[in-house]
Amino acid sequence: MRDGTGTGGAGAHRTGPRAHRTGPRTRLAGPRIHRSGPRVHAGAWWLWALALGTGATRTTNPLLLALLLAVSGYVVVTCRPNTPSARSYSAFLRLALAVLAVRLFFAVVLGSPIPGTHVLVTLPEVPLPHWAQGIRLGGRVTAEGLLFALYDGLKLAALLICVGAANALAAPARLLKSLPGALYETGVAVVVALTFAPHLVADGRRLRAARRLRGRPDRGVRGLLHVGLPVLEGALERSVALAAAMDARGYGRTAEVAPAVRRTTAALTLGGLLGVCAGTYGLLTAEGGSYGLPVLLAGLAAALAGLWLGGRRSVRTRYRPDTWNPRSCLVAGSGVAVAALLTLAAARDPEALHPGGVPLLAPTLPVWPAAAVLLGLVPAFVAPADAASRKETP
């Protein structure tokens, strides 16, 4: 007989994890994920970054370019998610610095077409044959030529950094997921290609580390052969497994479409692309300023209609698709506004946006183009939750 004081009695006092709770029920401490609204569409981030890059191509003013780089860097630090692709921004920064250094090196070694009177150094000049006229090696290095090369290289560096900002804020895989159905196969191929190289690098590092632990060489031709063959074998096995998985999920199966729809799709897509090319050429030349924009808009409309019709062949669904929301529109609109205002400023006041190197004068910061660049800070205020929504905090 069990009494009330035994361990098996009904009145036994339990002190284990299933003990009677007298207070309110509490949750175990653990990581919490902050969620605050839908995230910004990947296309909005790329449109914002490419628009800033377009604005950078409209000026060589180093002060405006530095302000544009500061704006893009602040937005990246504020809004980038906690993902591996977000770390690519530093790589683009190093690439931009390398491009700037190479541009200055060429200006020193090969000379500059800008005449100058402030000679910094005179290098030994190498005589070249007659068929290389117009090119020189060495000679005078002027401050005006170096300044022109610095302005030109800084413009290209700003464009590269803007592309790096797009990669950091939205991975290319996210953007490819939002492609129309007509480009679905192309998008999958690009995604597979983008993920193939990182796997090769990881396999190579793993095999080299394993060979070093075994005391075997991992450098030179012999090490390359012993590491390269297993890496290629693993890549082929992964490709076969990926193909089998895609086939099991019905990839490549298309719906039946009438021949008239197919022909209309091809005509609209091809004609739209030709219209885009002709309109772009018209915008870039002085003679086509009257017809460039209408032809470009008509080509874009035809190409989009062709892509919409072509998407009817692809029967598929998207898992958690990105949607355009008001925040996405604000992000994209701020970048487009920067590009449009800088283009207008370059047409109205070209001297302020393209300071000359001759005579040697310090550049000035134009007021309203600088205010236009500051519009690119809008994403830092309307979309900072994109970074916090994917970070785990204790």
PDB file of N, CA, C and O in Angstrom, residues 145-196:
ATOM      1  N   GLY A 145      47.447  65.744 -66.347  1.00  0.00           N
ATOM      2  CA  GLY A 145      47.165  64.405 -66.862  1.00  0.00           C
ATOM      3  C   GLY A 145      46.782  63.427 -65.768  1.00  0.00           C
ATOM      4  O   GLY A 145      45.867  62.615 -65.937  1.00  0.00           O
ATOM      5  N   LEU A 146      47.480  63.506 -64.628  1.00  0.00           N
ATOM      6  CA  LEU A 146      47.126  62.628 -63.510  1.00  0.00           C
ATOM      7  C   LEU A 146      45.743  62.956 -62.964  1.00  0.00           C
ATOM      8  O   LEU A 146      44.978  62.059 -62.574  1.00  0.00           O
ATOM      9  N   LEU A 147      45.405  64.227 -62.919  1.00  0.00           N
ATOM     10  CA  LEU A 147      44.086  64.620 -62.414  1.00  0.00           C
ATOM     11  C   LEU A 147      42.980  64.118 -63.338  1.00  0.00           C
ATOM     12  O   LEU A 147      41.935  63.620 -62.875  1.00  0.00           O
ATOM     13  N   PHE A 148      43.196  64.205 -64.644  1.00  0.00           N
ATOM     14  CA  PHE A 148      42.216  63.687 -65.593  1.00  0.00           C
ATOM     15  C   PHE A 148      42.057  62.180 -65.440  1.00  0.00           C
ATOM     16  O   PHE A 148      40.927  61.648 -65.474  1.00  0.00           O
ATOM     17  N   ALA A 149      43.162  61.458 -65.275  1.00  0.00           N
ATOM     18  CA  ALA A 149      43.090  60.011 -65.084  1.00  0.00           C
ATOM     19  C   ALA A 149      42.385  59.654 -63.778  1.00  0.00           C
ATOM     20  O   ALA A 149      41.640  58.678 -63.704  1.00  0.00           O
ATOM     21  N   LEU A 150      42.624  60.455 -62.733  1.00  0.00           N
ATOM     22  CA  LEU A 150      41.952  60.205 -61.453  1.00  0.00           C
ATOM     23  C   LEU A 150      40.445  60.385 -61.581  1.00  0.00           C
ATOM     24  O   LEU A 150      39.669  59.550 -61.078  1.00  0.00           O
ATOM     25  N   TYR A 151      40.007  61.449 -62.256  1.00  0.00           N
ATOM     26  CA  TYR A 151      38.568  61.674 -62.445  1.00  0.00           C
ATOM     27  C   TYR A 151      37.944  60.527 -63.253  1.00  0.00           C
ATOM     28  O   TYR A 151      36.870  60.016 -62.907  1.00  0.00           O
ATOM     29  N   ASP A 152      38.624  60.122 -64.323  1.00  0.00           N
ATOM     30  CA  ASP A 152      38.097  59.074 -65.189  1.00  0.00           C
ATOM     31  C   ASP A 152      38.052  57.730 -64.459  1.00  0.00           C
ATOM     32  O   ASP A 152      37.072  56.985 -64.564  1.00  0.00           O
ATOM     33  N   GLY A 153      39.105  57.393 -63.723  1.00  0.00           N
ATOM     34  CA  GLY A 153      39.120  56.130 -62.984  1.00  0.00           C
ATOM     35  C   GLY A 153      38.132  56.112 -61.837  1.00  0.00           C
ATOM     36  O   GLY A 153      37.552  55.071 -61.518  1.00  0.00           O
ATOM     37  N   LEU A 154      37.917  57.263 -61.209  1.00  0.00           N
ATOM     38  CA  LEU A 154      36.967  57.317 -60.100  1.00  0.00           C
ATOM     39  C   LEU A 154      35.540  57.081 -60.583  1.00  0.00           C
ATOM     40  O   LEU A 154      34.726  56.477 -59.872  1.00  0.00           O
ATOM     41  N   LYS A 155      35.234  57.499 -61.796  1.00  0.00           N
ATOM     42  CA  LYS A 155      33.898  57.245 -62.348  1.00  0.00           C
ATOM     43  C   LYS A 155      33.669  55.753 -62.546  1.00  0.00           C
ATOM     44  O   LYS A 155      32.616  55.212 -62.178  1.00  0.00           O
ATOM     45  N   LEU A 156      34.659  55.056 -63.105  1.00  0.00           N
ATOM     46  CA  LEU A 156      34.528  53.604 -63.286  1.00  0.00           C
ATOM     47  C   LEU A 156      34.502  52.885 -61.944  1.00  0.00           C
ATOM     48  O   LEU A 156      33.753  51.915 -61.767  1.00  0.00           O
ATOM     49  N   ALA A 157      35.300  53.342 -60.994  1.00  0.00           N
ATOM     50  CA  ALA A 157      35.293  52.717 -59.663  1.00  0.00           C
ATOM     51  C   ALA A 157      33.935  52.879 -58.990  1.00  0.00           C
ATOM     52  O   ALA A 157      33.433  51.957 -58.329  1.00  0.00           O
ATOM     53  N   ALA A 158      33.310  54.052 -59.154  1.00  0.00           N
ATOM     54  CA  ALA A 158      31.984  54.262 -58.571  1.00  0.00           C
ATOM     55  C   ALA A 158      30.955  53.328 -59.187  1.00  0.00           C
ATOM     56  O   ALA A 158      30.075  52.795 -58.493  1.00  0.00           O
ATOM     57  N   LEU A 159      31.050  53.088 -60.495  1.00  0.00           N
ATOM     58  CA  LEU A 159      30.125  52.165 -61.147  1.00  0.00           C
ATOM     59  C   LEU A 159      30.296  50.747 -60.610  1.00  0.00           C
ATOM     60  O   LEU A 159      29.307  50.036 -60.346  1.00  0.00           O
ATOM     61  N   LEU A 160      31.538  50.301 -60.412  1.00  0.00           N
ATOM     62  CA  LEU A 160      31.785  48.967 -59.863  1.00  0.00           C
ATOM     63  C   LEU A 160      31.267  48.850 -58.432  1.00  0.00           C
ATOM     64  O   LEU A 160      30.697  47.819 -58.046  1.00  0.00           O
ATOM     65  N   ILE A 161      31.439  49.886 -57.641  1.00  0.00           N
ATOM     66  CA  ILE A 161      30.974  49.832 -56.249  1.00  0.00           C
ATOM     67  C   ILE A 161      29.455  49.800 -56.197  1.00  0.00           C
ATOM     68  O   ILE A 161      28.864  49.134 -55.327  1.00  0.00           O
ATOM     69  N   CYS A 162      28.796  50.473 -57.119  1.00  0.00           N
ATOM     70  CA  CYS A 162      27.326  50.410 -57.153  1.00  0.00           C
ATOM     71  C   CYS A 162      26.853  49.005 -57.502  1.00  0.00           C
ATOM     72  O   CYS A 162      25.868  48.518 -56.927  1.00  0.00           O
ATOM     73  N   VAL A 163      27.534  48.326 -58.417  1.00  0.00           N
ATOM     74  CA  VAL A 163      27.187  46.932 -58.705  1.00  0.00           C
ATOM     75  C   VAL A 163      27.447  46.053 -57.487  1.00  0.00           C
ATOM     76  O   VAL A 163      26.668  45.139 -57.178  1.00  0.00           O
ATOM     77  N   GLY A 164      28.537  46.323 -56.763  1.00  0.00           N
ATOM     78  CA  GLY A 164      28.786  45.583 -55.533  1.00  0.00           C
ATOM     79  C   GLY A 164      27.714  45.821 -54.485  1.00  0.00           C
ATOM     80  O   GLY A 164      27.346  44.904 -53.725  1.00  0.00           O
ATOM     81  N   ALA A 165      27.179  47.035 -54.427  1.00  0.00           N
ATOM     82  CA  ALA A 165      26.083  47.309 -53.497  1.00  0.00           C
ATOM     83  C   ALA A 165      24.848  46.498 -53.855  1.00  0.00           C
ATOM     84  O   ALA A 165      24.139  45.990 -52.971  1.00  0.00           O
ATOM     85  N   ALA A 166      24.567  46.357 -55.146  1.00  0.00           N
ATOM     86  CA  ALA A 166      23.423  45.537 -55.554  1.00  0.00           C
ATOM     87  C   ALA A 166      23.620  44.075 -55.156  1.00  0.00           C
ATOM     88  O   ALA A 166      22.686  43.416 -54.689  1.00  0.00           O
ATOM     89  N   ASN A 167      24.835  43.546 -55.323  1.00  0.00           N
ATOM     90  CA  ASN A 167      25.106  42.170 -54.912  1.00  0.00           C
ATOM     91  C   ASN A 167      24.979  41.990 -53.412  1.00  0.00           C
ATOM     92  O   ASN A 167      24.547  40.940 -52.941  1.00  0.00           O
ATOM     93  N   ALA A 168      25.382  42.995 -52.650  1.00  0.00           N
ATOM     94  CA  ALA A 168      25.323  42.871 -51.190  1.00  0.00           C
ATOM     95  C   ALA A 168      23.896  42.980 -50.670  1.00  0.00           C
ATOM     96  O   ALA A 168      23.531  42.328 -49.689  1.00  0.00           O
ATOM     97  N   LEU A 169      23.074  43.804 -51.297  1.00  0.00           N
ATOM     98  CA  LEU A 169      21.713  44.023 -50.807  1.00  0.00           C
ATOM     99  C   LEU A 169      20.739  42.958 -51.285  1.00  0.00           C
ATOM    100  O   LEU A 169      19.765  42.652 -50.592  1.00  0.00           O
ATOM    101  N   ALA A 170      20.951  42.396 -52.456  1.00  0.00           N
ATOM    102  CA  ALA A 170      20.068  41.357 -52.986  1.00  0.00           C
ATOM    103  C   ALA A 170      20.914  40.408 -53.817  1.00  0.00           C
ATOM    104  O   ALA A 170      21.498  40.821 -54.827  1.00  0.00           O
ATOM    105  N   ALA A 171      20.987  39.162 -53.398  1.00  0.00           N
ATOM    106  CA  ALA A 171      21.774  38.170 -54.120  1.00  0.00           C
ATOM    107  C   ALA A 171      21.222  37.991 -55.526  1.00  0.00           C
ATOM    108  O   ALA A 171      20.009  38.098 -55.750  1.00  0.00           O
ATOM    109  N   PRO A 172      22.081  37.719 -56.507  1.00  0.00           N
ATOM    110  CA  PRO A 172      21.571  37.505 -57.872  1.00  0.00           C
ATOM    111  C   PRO A 172      20.561  36.377 -57.960  1.00  0.00           C
ATOM    112  O   PRO A 172      19.676  36.405 -58.811  1.00  0.00           O
ATOM    113  N   ALA A 173      20.676  35.368 -57.078  1.00  0.00           N
ATOM    114  CA  ALA A 173      19.705  34.267 -57.104  1.00  0.00           C
ATOM    115  C   ALA A 173      18.299  34.773 -56.792  1.00  0.00           C
ATOM    116  O   ALA A 173      17.315  34.300 -57.375  1.00  0.00           O
ATOM    117  N   ARG A 174      18.183  35.738 -55.879  1.00  0.00           N
ATOM    118  CA  ARG A 174      16.866  36.321 -55.581  1.00  0.00           C
ATOM    119  C   ARG A 174      16.307  37.052 -56.789  1.00  0.00           C
ATOM    120  O   ARG A 174      15.106  36.986 -57.068  1.00  0.00           O
ATOM    121  N   LEU A 175      17.169  37.737 -57.514  1.00  0.00           N
ATOM    122  CA  LEU A 175      16.705  38.459 -58.694  1.00  0.00           C
ATOM    123  C   LEU A 175      16.286  37.493 -59.792  1.00  0.00           C
ATOM    124  O   LEU A 175      15.271  37.710 -60.471  1.00  0.00           O
ATOM    125  N   LEU A 176      17.023  36.413 -59.958  1.00  0.00           N
ATOM    126  CA  LEU A 176      16.702  35.456 -61.005  1.00  0.00           C
ATOM    127  C   LEU A 176      15.417  34.698 -60.707  1.00  0.00           C
ATOM    128  O   LEU A 176      14.738  34.224 -61.620  1.00  0.00           O
ATOM    129  N   LYS A 177      15.077  34.578 -59.433  1.00  0.00           N
ATOM    130  CA  LYS A 177      13.804  33.941 -59.082  1.00  0.00           C
ATOM    131  C   LYS A 177      12.617  34.742 -59.582  1.00  0.00           C
ATOM    132  O   LYS A 177      11.536  34.192 -59.772  1.00  0.00           O
ATOM    133  N   SER A 178      12.788  36.031 -59.777  1.00  0.00           N
ATOM    134  CA  SER A 178      11.693  36.899 -60.192  1.00  0.00           C
ATOM    135  C   SER A 178      11.625  37.098 -61.700  1.00  0.00           C
ATOM    136  O   SER A 178      10.867  37.943 -62.177  1.00  0.00           O
ATOM    137  N   LEU A 179      12.415  36.337 -62.457  1.00  0.00           N
ATOM    138  CA  LEU A 179      12.370  36.471 -63.908  1.00  0.00           C
ATOM    139  C   LEU A 179      11.023  36.007 -64.447  1.00  0.00           C
ATOM    140  O   LEU A 179      10.372  35.141 -63.858  1.00  0.00           O
ATOM    141  N   PRO A 180      10.590  36.560 -65.573  1.00  0.00           N
ATOM    142  CA  PRO A 180       9.332  36.077 -66.167  1.00  0.00           C
ATOM    143  C   PRO A 180       9.458  34.638 -66.629  1.00  0.00           C
ATOM    144  O   PRO A 180      10.558  34.107 -66.800  1.00  0.00           O
ATOM    145  N   GLY A 181       8.301  34.012 -66.828  1.00  0.00           N
ATOM    146  CA  GLY A 181       8.301  32.597 -67.177  1.00  0.00           C
ATOM    147  C   GLY A 181       9.028  32.278 -68.463  1.00  0.00           C
ATOM    148  O   GLY A 181       9.572  31.185 -68.619  1.00  0.00           O
ATOM    149  N   ALA A 182       9.045  33.213 -69.417  1.00  0.00           N
ATOM    150  CA  ALA A 182       9.734  32.959 -70.684  1.00  0.00           C
ATOM    151  C   ALA A 182      11.236  32.796 -70.500  1.00  0.00           C
ATOM    152  O   ALA A 182      11.900  32.139 -71.304  1.00  0.00           O
ATOM    153  N   LEU A 183      11.798  33.398 -69.467  1.00  0.00           N
ATOM    154  CA  LEU A 183      13.236  33.312 -69.197  1.00  0.00           C
ATOM    155  C   LEU A 183      13.541  32.375 -68.038  1.00  0.00           C
ATOM    156  O   LEU A 183      14.622  32.442 -67.452  1.00  0.00           O
ATOM    157  N   TYR A 184      12.603  31.491 -67.710  1.00  0.00           N
ATOM    158  CA  TYR A 184      12.791  30.627 -66.550  1.00  0.00           C
ATOM    159  C   TYR A 184      13.980  29.686 -66.740  1.00  0.00           C
ATOM    160  O   TYR A 184      14.805  29.518 -65.846  1.00  0.00           O
ATOM    161  N   GLU A 185      14.091  29.060 -67.915  1.00  0.00           N
ATOM    162  CA  GLU A 185      15.208  28.136 -68.146  1.00  0.00           C
ATOM    163  C   GLU A 185      16.546  28.852 -68.071  1.00  0.00           C
ATOM    164  O   GLU A 185      17.512  28.346 -67.508  1.00  0.00           O
ATOM    165  N   THR A 186      16.602  30.064 -68.645  1.00  0.00           N
ATOM    166  CA  THR A 186      17.847  30.840 -68.570  1.00  0.00           C
ATOM    167  C   THR A 186      18.186  31.188 -67.131  1.00  0.00           C
ATOM    168  O   THR A 186      19.349  31.118 -66.713  1.00  0.00           O
ATOM    169  N   GLY A 187      17.175  31.566 -66.352  1.00  0.00           N
ATOM    170  CA  GLY A 187      17.417  31.894 -64.952  1.00  0.00           C
ATOM    171  C   GLY A 187      17.928  30.713 -64.152  1.00  0.00           C
ATOM    172  O   GLY A 187      18.852  30.845 -63.333  1.00  0.00           O
ATOM    173  N   VAL A 188      17.361  29.532 -64.385  1.00  0.00           N
ATOM    174  CA  VAL A 188      17.836  28.342 -63.666  1.00  0.00           C
ATOM    175  C   VAL A 188      19.275  28.020 -64.054  1.00  0.00           C
ATOM    176  O   VAL A 188      20.108  27.671 -63.199  1.00  0.00           O
ATOM    177  N   ALA A 189      19.596  28.148 -65.333  1.00  0.00           N
ATOM    178  CA  ALA A 189      20.972  27.875 -65.765  1.00  0.00           C
ATOM    179  C   ALA A 189      21.958  28.843 -65.116  1.00  0.00           C
ATOM    180  O   ALA A 189      23.050  28.441 -64.689  1.00  0.00           O
ATOM    181  N   VAL A 190      21.581  30.112 -65.021  1.00  0.00           N
ATOM    182  CA  VAL A 190      22.474  31.094 -64.402  1.00  0.00           C
ATOM    183  C   VAL A 190      22.629  30.824 -62.909  1.00  0.00           C
ATOM    184  O   VAL A 190      23.724  30.934 -62.340  1.00  0.00           O
ATOM    185  N   VAL A 191      21.521  30.443 -62.240  1.00  0.00           N
ATOM    186  CA  VAL A 191      21.603  30.130 -60.818  1.00  0.00           C
ATOM    187  C   VAL A 191      22.520  28.937 -60.576  1.00  0.00           C
ATOM    188  O   VAL A 191      23.350  28.930 -59.661  1.00  0.00           O
ATOM    189  N   VAL A 192      22.374  27.910 -61.407  1.00  0.00           N
ATOM    190  CA  VAL A 192      23.235  26.727 -61.263  1.00  0.00           C
ATOM    191  C   VAL A 192      24.695  27.113 -61.500  1.00  0.00           C
ATOM    192  O   VAL A 192      25.605  26.664 -60.793  1.00  0.00           O
ATOM    193  N   ALA A 193      24.941  27.972 -62.503  1.00  0.00           N
ATOM    194  CA  ALA A 193      26.318  28.405 -62.770  1.00  0.00           C
ATOM    195  C   ALA A 193      26.885  29.224 -61.618  1.00  0.00           C
ATOM    196  O   ALA A 193      28.065  29.100 -61.271  1.00  0.00           O
ATOM    197  N   LEU A 194      26.042  30.073 -61.016  1.00  0.00           N
ATOM    198  CA  LEU A 194      26.516  30.892 -59.897  1.00  0.00           C
ATOM    199  C   LEU A 194      26.847  30.052 -58.668  1.00  0.00           C
ATOM    200  O   LEU A 194      27.744  30.399 -57.890  1.00  0.00           O
ATOM    201  N   THR A 195      26.127  28.967 -58.466  1.00  0.00           N
ATOM    202  CA  THR A 195      26.399  28.111 -57.310  1.00  0.00           C
ATOM    203  C   THR A 195      27.456  27.060 -57.602  1.00  0.00           C
ATOM    204  O   THR A 195      27.942  26.399 -56.683  1.00  0.00           O
ATOM    205  N   PHE A 196      27.824  26.873 -58.875  1.00  0.00           N
ATOM    206  CA  PHE A 196      28.805  25.847 -59.218  1.00  0.00           C
ATOM    207  C   PHE A 196      30.214  26.254 -58.797  1.00  0.00           C
ATOM    208  O   PHE A 196      30.963  25.455 -58.232  1.00  0.00           O
TER     209      PHE A 196
END
